[in-house]
Structures are given as structure tokens and as C-alpha cells.
Amino acid sequence: MNMDENYITLELHKILESLAEECTSQAAKRMAGDISPITDADIVRLEVGKTFSAYNATAKIGSPSFFAFSDIASVANRAKSGAQLSLRELLDVSKMLTQTEALLSWRRQYEGELKLDYLFECLYDSKHLNDKIQNAVISEDEISDNASPQLASIRKKIANAGAKIRDSLDRIIKSSDSKDYLQESLVTLRDGRYVLPVKSEYKSKVAGLVHDTSSSGQTYFIEPLAVVEANNEITILKGEEQEEIERILKELSSDVAGFADQLVSDYTASAQLDLYFAKANLGAKMAATMPEISDDGIIILNKARHPLINRDRVVPVDFSLGAEYDSLIITGPNTGGKTVILKTVGLLTLMTMCGLLIPVSDGSKITVFEKILVDIGDQQSIEQSLSTFSSHMNKVIDILNTVDSRSLVLIDELGSGTDPVEGAALAVAIIEKIHSLGGKLVTTTHYQELKMYALETDGVQNASCEFDVKTLMPTYRLIIGSPGKSNAFAISARLGLGEDIIKAAEGMLSGESRRFETILDNLEATRQQLEENTRLAEEYRRETEKLKAEIAEERRKLTETKDSEIERAKREARSIIDRVSRQSARLMDELEDLRKAKDKSDFSKRVSDQKMQYKRQIESLYNEESKLGGSDEEYVLPRPLKKGDDVRLTEGNKTGIVISPPDSSGNVMVQVGIMKTKVHVSKLRLVEKEVTFNNKKIQPQTPSRTVESRATRRPELELDIRGYTVDEGLYEVDSFIDRALMSGNKVVTIIHGKGTGALKEAVRNHLRKHPMVQSSRKGVYGEGEDGVTVCELK
């Protein structure tokens, strides 16, 4: 392909050569070399999108395997026309089919959306044909015995016949009569027939047919008459073998002909897929990404790198053009990177227009231009007797004759090579002409006049390649908005030019030039100070964010520790209560037995009083356990206290009844047992008279009921199924036991009532067989007696 010289100047051909190296097939390599920049923004978006889709898929599961498949389009067409294919051509078809199978297998593994699916849909899987070829063809010179049963049979007969001939000849060789007249004791082949090497003087001793003689004439190769018939048989079998091979090749060629169109489709689609995944792999090597693509004339490059410079050496640059200004004038010292920036902008634009990813960071944007016009480098021609300036101006004239609103112009050292005053004036005029024609321009210069022009002209902006005056070395950073200095004096001094010469040169500068240089120095110092302040501010911000994150993490850990400690304390308290409850239950059983043994009413009363006291103590322990999750300092009365409210005193953990509302000081008169005391409301906790169970509020039962008041029980330790059917009740019992086990409760109470006794008996029978129930018993006096069942869980 004849490439545009502007593209060659920007070294697009080297990128395409790198792309071709990533391709596997010759067809894809040719397509890579023939790529031309696309000038339609919609098509460019589509092509770059395909490459980026392949890039993402490769990052997830790796690239598909590609083989160096040959161009089988001509092979398929020959087969279609009825020609017999060679073994080499059949192997090429097999490789193409293997490539297709590999691509389809890869696509089945990748579950995401792929913009190359239209190519995968052009692939046709023909494993049957591929297996048939691979089973028949061993190499381009050999066909397998497995190609057909007939071929295997013929070759077996040939082998058997050959073995018989060798046995016959071996007997002749080993006989004592033949030792003298044989040149060597071996069997050889001449014209496909088995013969013996006989000395010329003994040729009459061996009855047979002479097939050949040695070059010296000393040896005759004679086929003994004893094996002539067998050799004839082998010759016939060889003919049959060749006929069978021809038949097999015709059959395979016919099979290929029936699949010819699909093979051409496989070949075309595989070559294109090879190219797109080569683009993706090249992008991965460059650490590239997909920019936004437009045709609005705006270029934004963030952290852009020249793709042909080693990543460890190149300094990423930030570049923009076309939004606030259409012309950018880059100044700075020689070797500061100005030309590299021009080439980077032009090459990355061309790469995008070729459907490639480019080495930039997120937020970058590329405009698709109709023309990219370049004048970079010394194009002096001795043969044409052209000076550097003349050659430069010829190129600029060509640019001016071509440029329009869809053009990107890149000119290195505009106006150089002639008188500085005239060169600067020409440069300004050329910039204005390009600007008036709507072209986007990036140029480099050393002229101060162009720096002033950019400062004073709308749509034109200065930029500079940063130079470190302390180290006297360029940093290669691009600073947009700030004109640069040539730093010729500083660089000359560093190279060893005498100080007297430098001072003399400085004295020759005009007062205006010195003032301008001073202003530039001040601007550069201010810019560097602002950058340092920005850097420090960003550093402080990051440190602040880090400290905030650390504080939040410490707070989270403290909360987790507090919660875990509270939960541990609750578990320990619950364990103690359960243990005391079991011991007390056994004591109550003993007391009940004593009560039944005594008839005195006062004895029963004392037992009952003792039991009620025990229940209050147990309930008090449970209440304490339930309060471990919160802090008394955080407690707030749910409502103002009033006369008759039940309250608990935080000091001593005693309960009482409010007998007068709070006074002006917040003190309340509370009846505790037979005593009355004045307590501040902050030391009181309201005790609600009703409890909630199964989302229902249950009022305390009157003392006359057989089952004790539920207000004195813990809802999570008891289940009330009175009024349920047997099936409903047993279902609730199983659910209740599961919840109790998950909560760590070991002793629970099931209230089923007495009634007809059906529910009671069903529950108790069920509990005896329940795998998680250790033991069960009916309630004792004060627990509900026969109307409840108390269970100890495993």
C-alpha cells in the first residue's frame, strides 16, 4: 500500500508493522498492512468499539488461539469445480476447520456481549469433515491405513507377501551354497521388487531375473525365480493400493466441495477475528484504552504517551485543542520534547482513525479529521538545490492549499531557517491564514513574537515544554497556557560556554526582550509555586481522608467489640439463670411431694409463699439479663410517671408503686413493700403491666386462674397454644423449640391448658419423641400444674 507521506512522517507505518506482528495468519498480516485511516466518525466509533470489545474479552478469559492457516479459498473453489485435492491441500482444509472449532469453543466460554459476534456467526463447525480428513491424512506424503477398511486390507496383504518373500530370500542367503556368490548377505529392493546382490562371476549360479547392476559392474541384482510370483502379487496389490488412495482422495475432495462456501466464510471471518484480536493485544501491550470519538474538532489527551517510545522513558503529557483555542504555539528549549508532542498528537489521532486503542488515560477525546497535514523535520534536498527554508516553505504552501475546517495541521519550527524578524512575521501570517480557514493547528517555535501573538490573540494559546532551571534539564512536561523560554544562555553555560561570552550576549538583548524574559521568569516561578501548593493541598487532602477512614474503622471495631461483649454477658447470664431454674424446679418438685404428704393448710401456704418468692427472684434475674444490651445512662422514660405506675429502682433493683406524681424537683413518692420513699425520676424505670407475645398484647391473668399470670413470664421462654387444634399446636411447638435453641434457651414452658386433654396428651407424646428435648414434666403448683408442660432442651 502506498501510504500518505504525512502518515509516514508521523510513523503510522511502524504501528501497522507492530500490529502485523501480533497477527498469526498471513491474511490478517496483509490486512494489517493495508489499513488506512477512516474519516467517518461513526465508522471509527464502530471499529474502535470492536477492538475495545475484544480487549475486554481478552482481559477476562484470554485471547482465542489462532493458527497460521493458509488461504483455502482457492482450494475450496478448486474442490467445488471437481478437482482432486492433494494431501497438502486437505491438511490446509483441516487446519482451517480446526481454527474454526477453536474460535467457536472460545466464544462458548465467553459469556459476555461481544461486538464481534457477527463474525463468529459466519463460522461453520464441521467436526465430521475435519475428523475424516485427520483420520485419513497423516502428512502431505502419506495417507493413513485408517482411511478406509479396503486400504487397510490391501496394505496388510502387501506386508504379508513381503514377509513371505523375505523369508524365502533369507533361506537362500543362509544356505551354504549361496555364501560364495552373494556380494552381501542381505535383501534389497529394485523397482519395487525384492532382489539379491550377486557377484558378477556367479550370476549364472542364481536362476532368476536381472533387474539392475552396480555402477562398477561387480554386482548383479537378481530376482530369484522362487519369489517372482510373490513379487508379481505385491505389484498387483500396489496398484490396488494406489487405486484405493485415489478413490479416497476423490471422496474427501467431494466432501470439501460440498462444504466449499462455508470454508470460504470460515477463512474470511477467522482472518478478520485474527486482526481484531491482534489490535486488542497491541492495545494491551501499550496499556491503551478507548477514547471518546467525535468530529467536533476537539482533542483532549490525558496522560498521553508516544506508543513507539519505551514506556519507562516516555513522560506522559496532558494536551488539549479545539475547545477554547484552535491554535496552540509550543515553545521551549531544544531537546525539550516539542517535536515528540507534535508526533504524539498526530499519531494517536491516526491510530484512532485506524480502529486502534491509544495509550491515554480515561477522559481522553479524539476528533476524526478529513486531513492530517504535517511539516516535521529537515527536508533539505541537495539534488533539488533547495535550502532548509525553501523546503520548509514548499511544504507549508502545500498545507495552505489543502487545509480546511476538517484538517489538523502540525508544523515544527514554523518560520525557521531565515531572518528571525521576517520568519516571525511569516509565521504569524500563516497561523492567521490557517485559523481563518478553520483548521486546527499545533506548531512549535522559538520566536518571542509568536509568544506575544498568542498572548494577545483570541483562539490562540501558548504552551511550553517545562525546563528545570536548577538541573538545567527538560522535564518533558507540557504546560498549556504558559509560554516557554529557550534557555539558550543557561544551556550554553552548562555545556561550558564562557561566562564572559554569555554576559556579553545578554547585554546585546534589547530592553523589551529583557523585560519579556523577566516576565516569563516571574510567570514560571508563580506557576511552579501554584503547582507546589496544589500538590501539598492534595497531599493534605489524602492524609485527611486516610485519617477519617482510620477513625471510622476504629469506631466500627469498638462498636463490634462492645456488641460482642454485651452478647457474651447475656449468654453467661442466661446460662446462670437456666442452671438456677433447673435446680429450683427440682426443689419445687420435692416441696410439692412434701405438700402432698402433709394435710396442714399452713404448710401449703408456706410452700406457696416460698415458691412465689422464688419466681420473683428468677424474674428479676431475667430482667437484669435483658438489660445488658443497653446503658442505664441512656434510659429515657417512655412517658411521664403518674400515680399507680409500677416502677423499678435502679439502686437495689427493687420494685414499687408510684403514690404521688413528680414534684417541681422531679422527686416521686414510691411505695416499696411497707415502706414509702422519695426517689428522683432519673433513678426510676417504668415497668409496663402488659407484655407482648406473637405481636399481641396480653393482659395479666387474675390470681384465681390455674395458670400463673403471663406478665411474670418471659415470652421467649414460653408458648401459649390454648385454643389451637392438635396439628396447629404441634406445628407451633416445633417452631418454638427451634427458636429457643437458636436463642440459647434450655428450659421452656408450653401452655396447652387442660380442656378435654387431647391437646395436652398430643403435646406430651410429641415432646417425648422430639430429638431436641432432653426431658419434660408437667407444671407444679404455681407454674400452672397440669395445664402446662416444662421442657429441658438438649
PDB file of N, CA, C and O in Angstrom, residues 569-630:
ATOM      1  N   ALA A 569     -21.958 -11.389  77.731  1.00  0.00           N
ATOM      2  CA  ALA A 569     -22.504 -11.260  79.081  1.00  0.00           C
ATOM      3  C   ALA A 569     -23.933 -11.784  79.157  1.00  0.00           C
ATOM      4  O   ALA A 569     -24.323 -12.443  80.137  1.00  0.00           O
ATOM      5  N   LYS A 570     -24.708 -11.513  78.100  1.00  0.00           N
ATOM      6  CA  LYS A 570     -26.087 -12.004  78.086  1.00  0.00           C
ATOM      7  C   LYS A 570     -26.125 -13.535  78.052  1.00  0.00           C
ATOM      8  O   LYS A 570     -26.940 -14.161  78.734  1.00  0.00           O
ATOM      9  N   ARG A 571     -25.217 -14.117  77.268  1.00  0.00           N
ATOM     10  CA  ARG A 571     -25.183 -15.579  77.232  1.00  0.00           C
ATOM     11  C   ARG A 571     -24.812 -16.165  78.589  1.00  0.00           C
ATOM     12  O   ARG A 571     -25.392 -17.157  79.034  1.00  0.00           O
ATOM     13  N   GLU A 572     -23.835 -15.537  79.261  1.00  0.00           N
ATOM     14  CA  GLU A 572     -23.431 -16.039  80.563  1.00  0.00           C
ATOM     15  C   GLU A 572     -24.581 -15.908  81.567  1.00  0.00           C
ATOM     16  O   GLU A 572     -24.856 -16.827  82.354  1.00  0.00           O
ATOM     17  N   ALA A 573     -25.268 -14.746  81.528  1.00  0.00           N
ATOM     18  CA  ALA A 573     -26.383 -14.544  82.452  1.00  0.00           C
ATOM     19  C   ALA A 573     -27.502 -15.541  82.183  1.00  0.00           C
ATOM     20  O   ALA A 573     -28.090 -16.111  83.117  1.00  0.00           O
ATOM     21  N   ARG A 574     -27.780 -15.763  80.897  1.00  0.00           N
ATOM     22  CA  ARG A 574     -28.847 -16.698  80.543  1.00  0.00           C
ATOM     23  C   ARG A 574     -28.496 -18.120  81.009  1.00  0.00           C
ATOM     24  O   ARG A 574     -29.342 -18.868  81.492  1.00  0.00           O
ATOM     25  N   SER A 575     -27.209 -18.464  80.898  1.00  0.00           N
ATOM     26  CA  SER A 575     -26.771 -19.792  81.332  1.00  0.00           C
ATOM     27  C   SER A 575     -26.943 -19.964  82.830  1.00  0.00           C
ATOM     28  O   SER A 575     -27.398 -20.999  83.317  1.00  0.00           O
ATOM     29  N   ILE A 576     -26.586 -18.905  83.604  1.00  0.00           N
ATOM     30  CA  ILE A 576     -26.731 -18.971  85.063  1.00  0.00           C
ATOM     31  C   ILE A 576     -28.197 -19.106  85.442  1.00  0.00           C
ATOM     32  O   ILE A 576     -28.582 -19.921  86.299  1.00  0.00           O
ATOM     33  N   ILE A 577     -29.051 -18.315  84.780  1.00  0.00           N
ATOM     34  CA  ILE A 577     -30.484 -18.357  85.097  1.00  0.00           C
ATOM     35  C   ILE A 577     -31.060 -19.732  84.787  1.00  0.00           C
ATOM     36  O   ILE A 577     -31.819 -20.309  85.581  1.00  0.00           O
ATOM     37  N   ASP A 578     -30.691 -20.268  83.622  1.00  0.00           N
ATOM     38  CA  ASP A 578     -31.206 -21.587  83.258  1.00  0.00           C
ATOM     39  C   ASP A 578     -30.762 -22.649  84.271  1.00  0.00           C
ATOM     40  O   ASP A 578     -31.523 -23.535  84.649  1.00  0.00           O
ATOM     41  N   ARG A 579     -29.497 -22.546  84.703  1.00  0.00           N
ATOM     42  CA  ARG A 579     -28.999 -23.531  85.660  1.00  0.00           C
ATOM     43  C   ARG A 579     -29.742 -23.428  86.989  1.00  0.00           C
ATOM     44  O   ARG A 579     -30.162 -24.421  87.584  1.00  0.00           O
ATOM     45  N   VAL A 580     -29.915 -22.176  87.474  1.00  0.00           N
ATOM     46  CA  VAL A 580     -30.644 -21.979  88.739  1.00  0.00           C
ATOM     47  C   VAL A 580     -32.094 -22.432  88.588  1.00  0.00           C
ATOM     48  O   VAL A 580     -32.692 -23.013  89.500  1.00  0.00           O
ATOM     49  N   SER A 581     -32.677 -22.164  87.391  1.00  0.00           N
ATOM     50  CA  SER A 581     -34.066 -22.548  87.168  1.00  0.00           C
ATOM     51  C   SER A 581     -34.239 -24.058  87.254  1.00  0.00           C
ATOM     52  O   SER A 581     -35.193 -24.554  87.854  1.00  0.00           O
ATOM     53  N   ARG A 582     -33.298 -24.803  86.661  1.00  0.00           N
ATOM     54  CA  ARG A 582     -33.399 -26.260  86.721  1.00  0.00           C
ATOM     55  C   ARG A 582     -33.256 -26.781  88.160  1.00  0.00           C
ATOM     56  O   ARG A 582     -33.995 -27.664  88.593  1.00  0.00           O
ATOM     57  N   GLN A 583     -32.292 -26.175  88.874  1.00  0.00           N
ATOM     58  CA  GLN A 583     -32.115 -26.614  90.270  1.00  0.00           C
ATOM     59  C   GLN A 583     -33.341 -26.287  91.114  1.00  0.00           C
ATOM     60  O   GLN A 583     -33.807 -27.095  91.936  1.00  0.00           O
ATOM     61  N   SER A 584     -33.903 -25.118  90.886  1.00  0.00           N
ATOM     62  CA  SER A 584     -35.076 -24.718  91.672  1.00  0.00           C
ATOM     63  C   SER A 584     -36.280 -25.566  91.315  1.00  0.00           C
ATOM     64  O   SER A 584     -37.129 -25.861  92.164  1.00  0.00           O
ATOM     65  N   ALA A 585     -36.393 -25.934  90.009  1.00  0.00           N
ATOM     66  CA  ALA A 585     -37.516 -26.789  89.607  1.00  0.00           C
ATOM     67  C   ALA A 585     -37.482 -28.119  90.344  1.00  0.00           C
ATOM     68  O   ALA A 585     -38.519 -28.637  90.773  1.00  0.00           O
ATOM     69  N   ARG A 586     -36.258 -28.655  90.486  1.00  0.00           N
ATOM     70  CA  ARG A 586     -36.159 -29.910  91.238  1.00  0.00           C
ATOM     71  C   ARG A 586     -36.556 -29.708  92.703  1.00  0.00           C
ATOM     72  O   ARG A 586     -37.221 -30.543  93.322  1.00  0.00           O
ATOM     73  N   LEU A 587     -36.163 -28.538  93.253  1.00  0.00           N
ATOM     74  CA  LEU A 587     -36.537 -28.246  94.635  1.00  0.00           C
ATOM     75  C   LEU A 587     -38.055 -28.128  94.761  1.00  0.00           C
ATOM     76  O   LEU A 587     -38.651 -28.618  95.726  1.00  0.00           O
ATOM     77  N   MET A 588     -38.692 -27.490  93.782  1.00  0.00           N
ATOM     78  CA  MET A 588     -40.140 -27.341  93.836  1.00  0.00           C
ATOM     79  C   MET A 588     -40.845 -28.705  93.762  1.00  0.00           C
ATOM     80  O   MET A 588     -41.878 -28.934  94.405  1.00  0.00           O
ATOM     81  N   ASP A 589     -40.263 -29.596  92.956  1.00  0.00           N
ATOM     82  CA  ASP A 589     -40.849 -30.950  92.894  1.00  0.00           C
ATOM     83  C   ASP A 589     -40.797 -31.622  94.258  1.00  0.00           C
ATOM     84  O   ASP A 589     -41.749 -32.280  94.703  1.00  0.00           O
ATOM     85  N   GLU A 590     -39.666 -31.427  94.944  1.00  0.00           N
ATOM     86  CA  GLU A 590     -39.545 -32.035  96.281  1.00  0.00           C
ATOM     87  C   GLU A 590     -40.548 -31.406  97.260  1.00  0.00           C
ATOM     88  O   GLU A 590     -41.193 -32.089  98.060  1.00  0.00           O
ATOM     89  N   LEU A 591     -40.684 -30.083  97.176  1.00  0.00           N
ATOM     90  CA  LEU A 591     -41.635 -29.407  98.061  1.00  0.00           C
ATOM     91  C   LEU A 591     -43.068 -29.836  97.772  1.00  0.00           C
ATOM     92  O   LEU A 591     -43.892 -29.981  98.674  1.00  0.00           O
ATOM     93  N   GLU A 592     -43.363 -30.041  96.458  1.00  0.00           N
ATOM     94  CA  GLU A 592     -44.707 -30.493  96.105  1.00  0.00           C
ATOM     95  C   GLU A 592     -44.985 -31.864  96.695  1.00  0.00           C
ATOM     96  O   GLU A 592     -46.088 -32.147  97.187  1.00  0.00           O
ATOM     97  N   ASP A 593     -43.985 -32.714  96.658  1.00  0.00           N
ATOM     98  CA  ASP A 593     -44.156 -34.047  97.258  1.00  0.00           C
ATOM     99  C   ASP A 593     -44.419 -33.930  98.748  1.00  0.00           C
ATOM    100  O   ASP A 593     -45.264 -34.643  99.321  1.00  0.00           O
ATOM    101  N   LEU A 594     -43.679 -32.992  99.399  1.00  0.00           N
ATOM    102  CA  LEU A 594     -43.910 -32.793 100.841  1.00  0.00           C
ATOM    103  C   LEU A 594     -45.314 -32.261 101.100  1.00  0.00           C
ATOM    104  O   LEU A 594     -45.990 -32.623 102.066  1.00  0.00           O
ATOM    105  N   ARG A 595     -45.759 -31.341 100.203  1.00  0.00           N
ATOM    106  CA  ARG A 595     -47.090 -30.770 100.391  1.00  0.00           C
ATOM    107  C   ARG A 595     -48.158 -31.853 100.326  1.00  0.00           C
ATOM    108  O   ARG A 595     -49.111 -31.856 101.108  1.00  0.00           O
ATOM    109  N   LYS A 596     -48.007 -32.758  99.394  1.00  0.00           N
ATOM    110  CA  LYS A 596     -48.993 -33.829  99.273  1.00  0.00           C
ATOM    111  C   LYS A 596     -48.964 -34.758 100.484  1.00  0.00           C
ATOM    112  O   LYS A 596     -49.955 -35.439 100.789  1.00  0.00           O
ATOM    113  N   ALA A 597     -47.813 -34.799 101.154  1.00  0.00           N
ATOM    114  CA  ALA A 597     -47.696 -35.683 102.323  1.00  0.00           C
ATOM    115  C   ALA A 597     -48.251 -35.025 103.582  1.00  0.00           C
ATOM    116  O   ALA A 597     -48.414 -35.678 104.618  1.00  0.00           O
ATOM    117  N   LYS A 598     -48.489 -33.728 103.529  1.00  0.00           N
ATOM    118  CA  LYS A 598     -48.990 -33.005 104.703  1.00  0.00           C
ATOM    119  C   LYS A 598     -50.405 -32.514 104.441  1.00  0.00           C
ATOM    120  O   LYS A 598     -50.730 -32.160 103.305  1.00  0.00           O
ATOM    121  N   ASP A 599     -51.217 -32.476 105.435  1.00  0.00           N
ATOM    122  CA  ASP A 599     -52.599 -32.014 105.282  1.00  0.00           C
ATOM    123  C   ASP A 599     -52.803 -30.620 105.849  1.00  0.00           C
ATOM    124  O   ASP A 599     -53.873 -30.029 105.693  1.00  0.00           O
ATOM    125  N   LYS A 600     -51.790 -30.130 106.577  1.00  0.00           N
ATOM    126  CA  LYS A 600     -51.970 -28.846 107.240  1.00  0.00           C
ATOM    127  C   LYS A 600     -51.962 -27.731 106.204  1.00  0.00           C
ATOM    128  O   LYS A 600     -51.085 -27.662 105.351  1.00  0.00           O
ATOM    129  N   SER A 601     -52.977 -26.863 106.342  1.00  0.00           N
ATOM    130  CA  SER A 601     -53.100 -25.765 105.379  1.00  0.00           C
ATOM    131  C   SER A 601     -51.953 -24.769 105.507  1.00  0.00           C
ATOM    132  O   SER A 601     -51.513 -24.191 104.525  1.00  0.00           O
ATOM    133  N   ASP A 602     -51.463 -24.531 106.759  1.00  0.00           N
ATOM    134  CA  ASP A 602     -50.385 -23.564 106.909  1.00  0.00           C
ATOM    135  C   ASP A 602     -49.092 -24.038 106.228  1.00  0.00           C
ATOM    136  O   ASP A 602     -48.303 -23.253 105.734  1.00  0.00           O
ATOM    137  N   PHE A 603     -48.913 -25.342 106.184  1.00  0.00           N
ATOM    138  CA  PHE A 603     -47.727 -25.874 105.475  1.00  0.00           C
ATOM    139  C   PHE A 603     -47.825 -25.567 103.975  1.00  0.00           C
ATOM    140  O   PHE A 603     -46.865 -25.135 103.345  1.00  0.00           O
ATOM    141  N   SER A 604     -48.983 -25.774 103.400  1.00  0.00           N
ATOM    142  CA  SER A 604     -49.185 -25.483 101.969  1.00  0.00           C
ATOM    143  C   SER A 604     -48.993 -24.012 101.679  1.00  0.00           C
ATOM    144  O   SER A 604     -48.428 -23.614 100.655  1.00  0.00           O
ATOM    145  N   LYS A 605     -49.462 -23.188 102.602  1.00  0.00           N
ATOM    146  CA  LYS A 605     -49.328 -21.753 102.390  1.00  0.00           C
ATOM    147  C   LYS A 605     -47.856 -21.335 102.391  1.00  0.00           C
ATOM    148  O   LYS A 605     -47.414 -20.538 101.579  1.00  0.00           O
ATOM    149  N   ARG A 606     -47.081 -21.911 103.328  1.00  0.00           N
ATOM    150  CA  ARG A 606     -45.660 -21.565 103.379  1.00  0.00           C
ATOM    151  C   ARG A 606     -44.945 -22.006 102.079  1.00  0.00           C
ATOM    152  O   ARG A 606     -44.094 -21.297 101.556  1.00  0.00           O
ATOM    153  N   VAL A 607     -45.310 -23.199 101.595  1.00  0.00           N
ATOM    154  CA  VAL A 607     -44.706 -23.662 100.332  1.00  0.00           C
ATOM    155  C   VAL A 607     -45.045 -22.712  99.189  1.00  0.00           C
ATOM    156  O   VAL A 607     -44.208 -22.342  98.375  1.00  0.00           O
ATOM    157  N   SER A 608     -46.325 -22.316  99.143  1.00  0.00           N
ATOM    158  CA  SER A 608     -46.757 -21.410  98.073  1.00  0.00           C
ATOM    159  C   SER A 608     -46.035 -20.079  98.153  1.00  0.00           C
ATOM    160  O   SER A 608     -45.592 -19.530  97.153  1.00  0.00           O
ATOM    161  N   ASP A 609     -45.911 -19.538  99.393  1.00  0.00           N
ATOM    162  CA  ASP A 609     -45.210 -18.261  99.548  1.00  0.00           C
ATOM    163  C   ASP A 609     -43.748 -18.372  99.115  1.00  0.00           C
ATOM    164  O   ASP A 609     -43.193 -17.470  98.461  1.00  0.00           O
ATOM    165  N   GLN A 610     -43.132 -19.486  99.492  1.00  0.00           N
ATOM    166  CA  GLN A 610     -41.736 -19.691  99.127  1.00  0.00           C
ATOM    167  C   GLN A 610     -41.570 -19.753  97.601  1.00  0.00           C
ATOM    168  O   GLN A 610     -40.622 -19.222  97.028  1.00  0.00           O
ATOM    169  N   LYS A 611     -42.524 -20.436  96.965  1.00  0.00           N
ATOM    170  CA  LYS A 611     -42.457 -20.575  95.501  1.00  0.00           C
ATOM    171  C   LYS A 611     -42.619 -19.222  94.811  1.00  0.00           C
ATOM    172  O   LYS A 611     -41.917 -18.900  93.858  1.00  0.00           O
ATOM    173  N   MET A 612     -43.550 -18.400  95.279  1.00  0.00           N
ATOM    174  CA  MET A 612     -43.750 -17.080  94.680  1.00  0.00           C
ATOM    175  C   MET A 612     -42.510 -16.210  94.839  1.00  0.00           C
ATOM    176  O   MET A 612     -42.136 -15.466  93.934  1.00  0.00           O
ATOM    177  N   GLN A 613     -41.867 -16.324  96.014  1.00  0.00           N
ATOM    178  CA  GLN A 613     -40.637 -15.571  96.225  1.00  0.00           C
ATOM    179  C   GLN A 613     -39.552 -16.019  95.246  1.00  0.00           C
ATOM    180  O   GLN A 613     -38.825 -15.213  94.669  1.00  0.00           O
ATOM    181  N   TYR A 614     -39.484 -17.320  95.033  1.00  0.00           N
ATOM    182  CA  TYR A 614     -38.509 -17.861  94.074  1.00  0.00           C
ATOM    183  C   TYR A 614     -38.781 -17.332  92.655  1.00  0.00           C
ATOM    184  O   TYR A 614     -37.871 -16.916  91.934  1.00  0.00           O
ATOM    185  N   LYS A 615     -40.055 -17.312  92.266  1.00  0.00           N
ATOM    186  CA  LYS A 615     -40.407 -16.844  90.936  1.00  0.00           C
ATOM    187  C   LYS A 615     -40.021 -15.385  90.745  1.00  0.00           C
ATOM    188  O   LYS A 615     -39.553 -14.983  89.681  1.00  0.00           O
ATOM    189  N   ARG A 616     -40.239 -14.576  91.809  1.00  0.00           N
ATOM    190  CA  ARG A 616     -39.876 -13.165  91.683  1.00  0.00           C
ATOM    191  C   ARG A 616     -38.363 -12.993  91.519  1.00  0.00           C
ATOM    192  O   ARG A 616     -37.893 -12.148  90.763  1.00  0.00           O
ATOM    193  N   GLN A 617     -37.603 -13.817  92.217  1.00  0.00           N
ATOM    194  CA  GLN A 617     -36.152 -13.727  92.099  1.00  0.00           C
ATOM    195  C   GLN A 617     -35.692 -14.130  90.700  1.00  0.00           C
ATOM    196  O   GLN A 617     -34.811 -13.491  90.112  1.00  0.00           O
ATOM    197  N   ILE A 618     -36.292 -15.209  90.195  1.00  0.00           N
ATOM    198  CA  ILE A 618     -35.926 -15.645  88.841  1.00  0.00           C
ATOM    199  C   ILE A 618     -36.260 -14.570  87.807  1.00  0.00           C
ATOM    200  O   ILE A 618     -35.486 -14.251  86.915  1.00  0.00           O
ATOM    201  N   GLU A 619     -37.470 -13.992  87.963  1.00  0.00           N
ATOM    202  CA  GLU A 619     -37.884 -12.941  87.028  1.00  0.00           C
ATOM    203  C   GLU A 619     -36.948 -11.743  87.108  1.00  0.00           C
ATOM    204  O   GLU A 619     -36.619 -11.111  86.103  1.00  0.00           O
ATOM    205  N   SER A 620     -36.502 -11.427  88.305  1.00  0.00           N
ATOM    206  CA  SER A 620     -35.586 -10.313  88.490  1.00  0.00           C
ATOM    207  C   SER A 620     -34.269 -10.570  87.757  1.00  0.00           C
ATOM    208  O   SER A 620     -33.712  -9.692  87.115  1.00  0.00           O
ATOM    209  N   LEU A 621     -33.795 -11.827  87.840  1.00  0.00           N
ATOM    210  CA  LEU A 621     -32.566 -12.176  87.118  1.00  0.00           C
ATOM    211  C   LEU A 621     -32.760 -12.035  85.614  1.00  0.00           C
ATOM    212  O   LEU A 621     -31.891 -11.533  84.903  1.00  0.00           O
ATOM    213  N   TYR A 622     -33.884 -12.512  85.115  1.00  0.00           N
ATOM    214  CA  TYR A 622     -34.168 -12.385  83.681  1.00  0.00           C
ATOM    215  C   TYR A 622     -34.220 -10.928  83.251  1.00  0.00           C
ATOM    216  O   TYR A 622     -33.748 -10.545  82.189  1.00  0.00           O
ATOM    217  N   ASN A 623     -34.854 -10.081  84.076  1.00  0.00           N
ATOM    218  CA  ASN A 623     -34.933  -8.662  83.751  1.00  0.00           C
ATOM    219  C   ASN A 623     -33.546  -8.043  83.670  1.00  0.00           C
ATOM    220  O   ASN A 623     -33.256  -7.229  82.807  1.00  0.00           O
ATOM    221  N   GLU A 624     -32.680  -8.432  84.603  1.00  0.00           N
ATOM    222  CA  GLU A 624     -31.324  -7.906  84.587  1.00  0.00           C
ATOM    223  C   GLU A 624     -30.587  -8.340  83.320  1.00  0.00           C
ATOM    224  O   GLU A 624     -29.861  -7.577  82.701  1.00  0.00           O
ATOM    225  N   GLU A 625     -30.783  -9.626  82.957  1.00  0.00           N
ATOM    226  CA  GLU A 625     -30.124 -10.141  81.757  1.00  0.00           C
ATOM    227  C   GLU A 625     -30.582  -9.386  80.508  1.00  0.00           C
ATOM    228  O   GLU A 625     -29.792  -9.064  79.625  1.00  0.00           O
ATOM    229  N   SER A 626     -31.834  -9.077  80.409  1.00  0.00           N
ATOM    230  CA  SER A 626     -32.380  -8.408  79.229  1.00  0.00           C
ATOM    231  C   SER A 626     -31.893  -6.980  79.118  1.00  0.00           C
ATOM    232  O   SER A 626     -31.929  -6.397  78.059  1.00  0.00           O
ATOM    233  N   LYS A 627     -31.399  -6.398  80.224  1.00  0.00           N
ATOM    234  CA  LYS A 627     -30.955  -5.000  80.197  1.00  0.00           C
ATOM    235  C   LYS A 627     -29.468  -4.880  79.894  1.00  0.00           C
ATOM    236  O   LYS A 627     -28.924  -3.787  79.857  1.00  0.00           O
ATOM    237  N   LEU A 628     -28.784  -6.001  79.665  1.00  0.00           N
ATOM    238  CA  LEU A 628     -27.360  -5.940  79.391  1.00  0.00           C
ATOM    239  C   LEU A 628     -27.071  -5.272  78.056  1.00  0.00           C
ATOM    240  O   LEU A 628     -25.966  -4.829  77.795  1.00  0.00           O
ATOM    241  N   GLY A 629     -28.048  -5.259  77.148  1.00  0.00           N
ATOM    242  CA  GLY A 629     -27.824  -4.678  75.826  1.00  0.00           C
ATOM    243  C   GLY A 629     -27.804  -3.179  75.829  1.00  0.00           C
ATOM    244  O   GLY A 629     -27.422  -2.558  74.869  1.00  0.00           O
ATOM    245  N   GLY A 630     -28.202  -2.509  76.879  1.00  0.00           N
ATOM    246  CA  GLY A 630     -28.235  -1.047  76.869  1.00  0.00           C
ATOM    247  C   GLY A 630     -27.644  -0.468  78.131  1.00  0.00           C
ATOM    248  O   GLY A 630     -27.391  -1.149  79.107  1.00  0.00           O
TER     249      GLY A 630
END
